[in-house]
Structure formats: C-alpha cells, structure tokens
Amino acid sequence: GRVVVVPRLAPTDADVAAQVRADRDARMRAFEWRYERHARETRLAQPTTDKLADLDAHMQALANVPEQAGFPRGVKWPE
C-alpha cells in the first residue's frame, strides 16, 4: 500500500474566531465565582473583596473581545 500524505491546512479566520470565542467563554465562566463571592460578602454585610464595577468592567472587556480590531488573530486579553 501507498502512504498518502495530506498537507495540513492552516486554520481559517472562522476556525480561529470560534476557538477564541470558546476561550473567551471559558474565561468568563472561570471568573463568575468572583461575582458569587461579592454577593455572599454583601449578604453577610462584610467588606467586599472586589468592587462590583471592577468585576463588571472585566466581564464586559471579555464580552467585547470579538469587537477588537485584531480579532480573531490579534486578540489582547484583559487582565
């Protein structure tokens, strides 16, 4: 038998965009616990570890990743 080597194609922009969106969604899910902590601290009348406005700003920055000028190949992730 013959071995046929098929060249691997570079991912398309749509492929990269889908991966970046999946990564963004995972980052958002991984950040949600900070909202839960803030809500718990508020219910218990404790000082909050994070400011709600800061949490919202970070989540919105993640949500806006697809709007970045370099999307999908030149994404700058919020810190």
N, CA, C and O atoms as a MOPAC input file, in Angstrom:
PM7 MOZYME 1SCF
protein

 N      0.80600 1    -1.18700 1     0.00000 1
 C      0.00000 1     0.00000 1     0.00000 1
 C      0.84700 1     1.24800 1     0.00000 1
 O      1.98400 1     1.28800 1     0.47100 1
 N      0.23800 1     2.23600 1    -0.54300 1
 C      0.89300 1     3.54300 1    -0.61400 1
 C      0.45700 1     4.40900 1     0.55700 1
 O     -0.68500 1     4.34900 1     1.01300 1
 N      1.37500 1     5.19400 1     1.01700 1
 C      1.06200 1     6.16800 1     2.06200 1
 C      0.79900 1     7.49800 1     1.38200 1
 O      1.61700 1     7.99100 1     0.60600 1
 N     -0.34500 1     8.06200 1     1.68300 1
 C     -0.69600 1     9.36500 1     1.11800 1
 C     -0.60000 1    10.40200 1     2.22000 1
 O     -1.25300 1    10.29000 1     3.25700 1
 N      0.21600 1    11.40200 1     1.98400 1
 C      0.38800 1    12.47900 1     2.95300 1
 C     -0.48800 1    13.63900 1     2.51700 1
 O     -0.36400 1    14.16300 1     1.41000 1
 N     -1.37800 1    14.02400 1     3.42300 1
 C     -2.26800 1    15.14100 1     3.12700 1
 C     -1.75600 1    16.35000 1     3.89700 1
 O     -1.61500 1    16.29600 1     5.11800 1
 N     -1.47800 1    17.43700 1     3.19000 1
 C     -0.96500 1    18.61200 1     3.89500 1
 C     -2.02100 1    19.16500 1     4.85700 1
 O     -3.21500 1    19.18600 1     4.56000 1
 N     -1.54900 1    19.60000 1     5.99200 1
 C     -2.45000 1    20.17800 1     6.98200 1
 C     -2.70100 1    21.63400 1     6.61600 1
 O     -1.77000 1    22.41900 1     6.43800 1
 N     -3.95400 1    21.96700 1     6.51100 1
 C     -4.30400 1    23.33000 1     6.13200 1
 C     -4.27800 1    24.23500 1     7.35400 1
 O     -4.60900 1    23.82000 1     8.46400 1
 N     -3.88200 1    25.47300 1     7.12600 1
 C     -3.90100 1    26.45700 1     8.21300 1
 C     -5.34600 1    26.73800 1     8.59100 1
 O     -6.22000 1    26.73700 1     7.72400 1
 N     -5.61500 1    26.97800 1     9.86800 1
 C     -6.98400 1    27.27000 1    10.26500 1
 C     -7.47900 1    28.56000 1     9.61500 1
 O     -6.73000 1    29.52300 1     9.45000 1
 N     -8.73600 1    28.55200 1     9.25900 1
 C     -9.34200 1    29.74800 1     8.67000 1
 C     -9.62600 1    30.76700 1     9.76700 1
 O     -9.57600 1    30.44600 1    10.95400 1
 N     -9.92100 1    31.98800 1     9.36200 1
 C    -10.30000 1    33.00100 1    10.34300 1
 C    -11.53300 1    32.55600 1    11.12600 1
 O    -11.63600 1    32.82000 1    12.32400 1
 N    -12.45900 1    31.88800 1    10.46100 1
 C    -13.66100 1    31.40000 1    11.15100 1
 C    -13.29100 1    30.35000 1    12.19900 1
 O    -13.86400 1    30.33600 1    13.28800 1
 N    -12.33600 1    29.46900 1    11.87700 1
 C    -11.87100 1    28.47200 1    12.84700 1
 C    -11.23200 1    29.15000 1    14.05900 1
 O    -11.51900 1    28.80100 1    15.20400 1
 N    -10.36900 1    30.11800 1    13.78900 1
 C     -9.68700 1    30.83200 1    14.86800 1
 C    -10.70800 1    31.60600 1    15.70000 1
 O    -10.62400 1    31.61300 1    16.92800 1
 N    -11.66600 1    32.25400 1    15.05000 1
 C    -12.68800 1    33.02000 1    15.76800 1
 C    -13.49500 1    32.11500 1    16.69300 1
 O    -13.78700 1    32.48800 1    17.82900 1
 N    -13.85100 1    30.94200 1    16.21500 1
 C    -14.61000 1    30.00300 1    17.04200 1
 C    -13.78800 1    29.58100 1    18.25700 1
 O    -14.32700 1    29.47800 1    19.35900 1
 N    -12.50500 1    29.33700 1    18.07300 1
 C    -11.63900 1    28.94600 1    19.19000 1
 C    -11.47000 1    30.08800 1    20.17900 1
 O    -11.49800 1    29.86900 1    21.39000 1
 N    -11.29500 1    31.30400 1    19.67500 1
 C    -11.13100 1    32.46200 1    20.55900 1
 C    -12.41600 1    32.69100 1    21.35900 1
 O    -12.36000 1    32.98200 1    22.55300 1
 N    -13.56500 1    32.56000 1    20.70500 1
 C    -14.83700 1    32.71500 1    21.42100 1
 C    -14.99500 1    31.64000 1    22.50700 1
 O    -15.46800 1    31.92700 1    23.60700 1
 N    -14.60200 1    30.42200 1    22.19200 1
 C    -14.67400 1    29.34300 1    23.18800 1
 C    -13.74700 1    29.64900 1    24.36500 1
 O    -14.11300 1    29.42300 1    25.51900 1
 N    -12.56000 1    30.15600 1    24.08000 1
 C    -11.61200 1    30.52900 1    25.12100 1
 C    -12.19000 1    31.67200 1    25.95500 1
 O    -12.10800 1    31.65200 1    27.18400 1
 N    -12.77400 1    32.66400 1    25.28700 1
 C    -13.39500 1    33.79100 1    25.99000 1
 C    -14.51300 1    33.30100 1    26.91700 1
 O    -14.60600 1    33.72800 1    28.06800 1
 N    -15.35400 1    32.40600 1    26.40600 1
 C    -16.45700 1    31.87300 1    27.20800 1
 C    -15.93500 1    31.12300 1    28.43600 1
 O    -16.50200 1    31.23400 1    29.52300 1
 N    -14.86100 1    30.36700 1    28.26000 1
 C    -14.26400 1    29.64300 1    29.38200 1
 C    -13.69900 1    30.61900 1    30.41000 1
 O    -13.82500 1    30.39600 1    31.61400 1
 N    -13.07900 1    31.69700 1    29.94000 1
 C    -12.54200 1    32.70900 1    30.85700 1
 C    -13.67200 1    33.37800 1    31.63700 1
 O    -13.52300 1    33.67200 1    32.82300 1
 N    -14.79200 1    33.61600 1    30.97500 1
 C    -15.93700 1    34.22900 1    31.65400 1
 C    -16.50100 1    33.28900 1    32.72300 1
 O    -16.81200 1    33.71400 1    33.83500 1
 N    -16.62800 1    32.01000 1    32.37100 1
 C    -17.12500 1    31.03300 1    33.35900 1
 C    -16.17100 1    30.93000 1    34.55100 1
 O    -16.61200 1    30.82300 1    35.69500 1
 N    -14.87000 1    30.96400 1    34.28100 1
 C    -13.87600 1    30.84400 1    35.33800 1
 C    -13.85400 1    32.08300 1    36.24100 1
 O    -13.33600 1    32.02000 1    37.35700 1
 N    -14.40000 1    33.18500 1    35.78100 1
 C    -14.40600 1    34.43800 1    36.54000 1
 C    -15.66600 1    34.60100 1    37.38000 1
 O    -15.68600 1    35.39300 1    38.32200 1
 N    -16.71000 1    33.86100 1    37.04800 1
 C    -18.01600 1    34.05300 1    37.68400 1
 C    -17.99300 1    33.85900 1    39.19600 1
 O    -18.80000 1    34.46800 1    39.89800 1
 N    -17.10000 1    33.03300 1    39.71400 1
 C    -17.04700 1    32.80600 1    41.16100 1
 C    -16.80900 1    34.10100 1    41.91300 1
 O    -17.21000 1    34.22300 1    43.07000 1
 N    -16.16700 1    35.07000 1    41.28100 1
 C    -15.90300 1    36.34100 1    41.96300 1
 C    -17.19500 1    37.12300 1    42.18300 1
 O    -17.33000 1    37.84900 1    43.16700 1
 N    -18.15100 1    36.96900 1    41.25000 1
 C    -19.47300 1    37.57300 1    41.46400 1
 C    -20.17600 1    36.89500 1    42.63900 1
 O    -20.79400 1    37.55300 1    43.47500 1
 N    -20.06900 1    35.58200 1    42.68500 1
 C    -20.70100 1    34.84200 1    43.78800 1
 C    -20.10900 1    35.26300 1    45.13200 1
 O    -20.84300 1    35.43000 1    46.10600 1
 N    -18.80300 1    35.43200 1    45.18900 1
 C    -18.15100 1    35.87700 1    46.42900 1
 C    -18.63100 1    37.27700 1    46.80400 1
 O    -18.92100 1    37.54900 1    47.96900 1
 N    -18.71300 1    38.16000 1    45.81400 1
 C    -19.17400 1    39.52400 1    46.08100 1
 C    -20.59500 1    39.50900 1    46.63600 1
 O    -20.89300 1    40.22000 1    47.59500 1
 N    -21.46900 1    38.70800 1    46.04200 1
 C    -22.85500 1    38.62500 1    46.50900 1
 C    -22.91900 1    38.08000 1    47.93500 1
 O    -23.67900 1    38.58800 1    48.75900 1
 N    -22.12800 1    37.05500 1    48.22600 1
 C    -22.11100 1    36.47400 1    49.56800 1
 C    -21.61000 1    37.49000 1    50.59100 1
 O    -22.20300 1    37.65000 1    51.65800 1
 N    -20.51700 1    38.17500 1    50.25800 1
 C    -19.98200 1    39.18100 1    51.17000 1
 C    -21.00600 1    40.29100 1    51.41800 1
 O    -21.13500 1    40.77600 1    52.54200 1
 N    -21.72200 1    40.68700 1    50.39000 1
 C    -22.74000 1    41.72800 1    50.52300 1
 C    -23.88000 1    41.25200 1    51.42000 1
 O    -24.32300 1    41.98000 1    52.30800 1
 N    -24.35700 1    40.01400 1    51.18400 1
 C    -25.43700 1    39.46200 1    52.02100 1
 C    -25.03400 1    39.39000 1    53.48700 1
 O    -25.85900 1    39.61000 1    54.37400 1
 N    -23.77900 1    39.08600 1    53.73700 1
 C    -23.28200 1    38.95100 1    55.10600 1
 C    -22.81700 1    40.28600 1    55.69700 1
 O    -22.28400 1    40.33400 1    56.80500 1
 N    -23.02600 1    41.35300 1    54.94800 1
 C    -22.62400 1    42.69900 1    55.38000 1
 C    -21.13300 1    42.76000 1    55.69600 1
 O    -20.70900 1    43.43700 1    56.63200 1
 N    -20.34800 1    42.04000 1    54.90100 1
 C    -18.89100 1    42.05900 1    55.05200 1
 C    -18.30100 1    42.99700 1    54.00300 1
 O    -18.92500 1    43.24900 1    52.97300 1
 N    -17.11600 1    43.50700 1    54.26000 1
 C    -16.44700 1    44.28800 1    53.21600 1
 C    -16.22700 1    43.40500 1    51.98600 1
 O    -15.86500 1    42.23600 1    52.11400 1
 N    -16.44200 1    43.95500 1    50.82400 1
 C    -16.28300 1    43.14800 1    49.60600 1
 C    -14.82800 1    43.12900 1    49.17200 1
 O    -14.10900 1    44.12300 1    49.27800 1
 N    -14.42000 1    41.97700 1    48.68300 1
 C    -13.05800 1    41.79700 1    48.19700 1
 C    -12.83600 1    42.58500 1    46.91900 1
 O    -11.78300 1    43.19300 1    46.73000 1
 N    -13.82900 1    42.57100 1    46.04600 1
 C    -13.75000 1    43.28100 1    44.76700 1
 C    -14.86800 1    44.30200 1    44.68000 1
 O    -15.92700 1    44.13700 1    45.28500 1
 N    -14.62300 1    45.34700 1    43.92700 1
 C    -15.68900 1    46.30700 1    43.62700 1
 C    -16.51900 1    45.73300 1    42.48900 1
 O    -15.97800 1    45.20800 1    41.51700 1
 N    -17.82500 1    45.83500 1    42.61600 1
 C    -18.71400 1    45.30500 1    41.59000 1
 C    -18.43000 1    45.95100 1    40.23200 1
 O    -18.48000 1    45.27800 1    39.20200 1
 N    -18.13800 1    47.22800 1    40.22900 1
 C    -17.83400 1    47.91800 1    38.96300 1
 C    -16.59600 1    47.32400 1    38.28800 1
 O    -16.53700 1    47.23600 1    37.06200 1
 N    -15.60400 1    46.91700 1    39.09300 1
 C    -14.39600 1    46.29900 1    38.53000 1
 C    -14.71400 1    44.92900 1    37.92800 1
 O    -14.21600 1    44.57900 1    36.85800 1
 N    -15.55200 1    44.15900 1    38.63200 1
 C    -15.95900 1    42.85100 1    38.10300 1
 C    -16.70900 1    43.03100 1    36.78700 1
 O    -16.45400 1    42.33100 1    35.80600 1
 N    -17.64100 1    43.98400 1    36.78700 1
 C    -18.42000 1    44.23100 1    35.57000 1
 C    -17.53200 1    44.68800 1    34.41800 1
 O    -17.72500 1    44.26700 1    33.27700 1
 N    -16.56700 1    45.54200 1    34.71100 1
 C    -15.66500 1    46.04000 1    33.66100 1
 C    -14.86100 1    44.89400 1    33.05000 1
 O    -14.67500 1    44.83800 1    31.83400 1
 N    -14.38900 1    43.98600 1    33.89400 1
 C    -13.60600 1    42.85300 1    33.38500 1
 C    -14.47200 1    41.94000 1    32.51500 1
 O    -14.06500 1    41.53600 1    31.42500 1
 N    -15.67300 1    41.62200 1    33.01100 1
 C    -16.56600 1    40.75500 1    32.23200 1
 C    -16.94100 1    41.41500 1    30.91100 1
 O    -17.02200 1    40.74500 1    29.88100 1
 N    -17.17100 1    42.72600 1    30.93700 1
 C    -17.52700 1    43.41300 1    29.69200 1
 C    -16.34900 1    43.42000 1    28.73100 1
 O    -16.53600 1    43.28800 1    27.52100 1
 N    -15.14400 1    43.57200 1    29.25100 1
 C    -13.95500 1    43.52400 1    28.39300 1
 C    -13.84100 1    42.15400 1    27.72500 1
 O    -13.49400 1    42.06300 1    26.54800 1
 N    -14.13200 1    41.09000 1    28.47600 1
 C    -14.12800 1    39.75300 1    27.87500 1
 C    -15.22600 1    39.63400 1    26.82200 1
 O    -14.99600 1    39.10300 1    25.73600 1
 N    -16.40800 1    40.12400 1    27.14400 1
 C    -17.52100 1    40.05300 1    26.19300 1
 C    -17.19800 1    40.80500 1    24.90100 1
 O    -17.66800 1    40.43100 1    23.82700 1
 N    -16.40000 1    41.85700 1    25.00900 1
 C    -16.07700 1    42.69600 1    23.85000 1
 C    -14.90700 1    42.18300 1    23.01700 1
 O    -14.56100 1    42.79200 1    22.00600 1
 N    -14.29700 1    41.08300 1    23.42000 1
 C    -13.13500 1    40.56500 1    22.67800 1
 C    -13.41200 1    40.44800 1    21.17300 1
 O    -12.55400 1    40.84500 1    20.38500 1
 N    -14.56400 1    39.92500 1    20.73400 1
 C    -14.78900 1    39.83100 1    19.29100 1
 C    -14.88600 1    41.18600 1    18.58000 1
 O    -14.84300 1    41.24200 1    17.35100 1
 N    -15.01700 1    42.26700 1    19.34000 1
 C    -15.09900 1    43.59700 1    18.73700 1
 C    -13.72400 1    44.23900 1    18.56400 1
 O    -13.61600 1    45.31000 1    17.96700 1
 N    -12.68500 1    43.60500 1    19.07500 1
 C    -11.34000 1    44.17200 1    18.96100 1
 C    -10.91100 1    44.24800 1    17.49600 1
 O    -11.29100 1    43.41300 1    16.67600 1
 N    -10.12100 1    45.25800 1    17.19300 1
 C     -9.65400 1    45.46400 1    15.81800 1
 C     -8.87500 1    44.26300 1    15.28600 1
 O     -8.98500 1    43.95100 1    14.10000 1
 N     -8.09900 1    43.58400 1    16.11500 1
 C     -7.27800 1    42.46900 1    15.65100 1
 C     -7.95900 1    41.11100 1    15.67600 1
 O     -7.33500 1    40.10200 1    15.34700 1
 N     -9.23800 1    41.06700 1    16.06200 1
 C     -9.95400 1    39.78800 1    16.16500 1
 C    -10.04200 1    39.13000 1    14.80500 1
 O    -10.32400 1    39.82500 1    13.82900 1
 N     -9.81800 1    37.83100 1    14.68100 1
 C     -9.59800 1    36.87200 1    15.75000 1
 C     -8.13400 1    36.53500 1    16.01300 1
 O     -7.82900 1    35.84400 1    16.98600 1
 N     -7.23000 1    37.00600 1    15.16900 1
 C     -5.84400 1    36.54300 1    15.29700 1
 C     -4.96800 1    37.43300 1    16.17600 1
 O     -3.87100 1    37.02600 1    16.55800 1
 N     -5.42800 1    38.62500 1    16.49800 1
 C     -4.61800 1    39.54500 1    17.28900 1
 C     -5.33000 1    40.01100 1    18.54100 1
 O     -5.41400 1    41.20800 1    18.81300 1
 N     -5.84200 1    39.05400 1    19.30200 1
 C     -6.62000 1    39.38300 1    20.49500 1
 C     -5.70600 1    39.76900 1    21.65200 1
 O     -4.68100 1    39.13200 1    21.89700 1
 N     -6.10200 1    40.82900 1    22.35900 1
 C     -5.42100 1    41.21100 1    23.59700 1
 C     -6.39200 1    40.90600 1    24.71800 1
 O     -7.44300 1    41.53700 1    24.82800 1
 N     -6.03500 1    39.92500 1    25.56000 1
 C     -6.92000 1    39.50400 1    26.64100 1
 C     -6.84900 1    40.49400 1    27.79500 1
 O     -5.76500 1    40.95100 1    28.15900 1
 N     -8.00100 1    40.82800 1    28.37200 1
 C     -7.98200 1    41.69500 1    29.55600 1
 C     -7.32800 1    40.97700 1    30.73800 1
 O     -7.41300 1    39.75500 1    30.86300 1
 N     -6.68500 1    41.74500 1    31.58900 1
 C     -6.00300 1    41.16100 1    32.74600 1
 C     -6.89600 1    41.16200 1    33.95300 1
 O     -6.49000 1    40.70700 1    35.02300 1

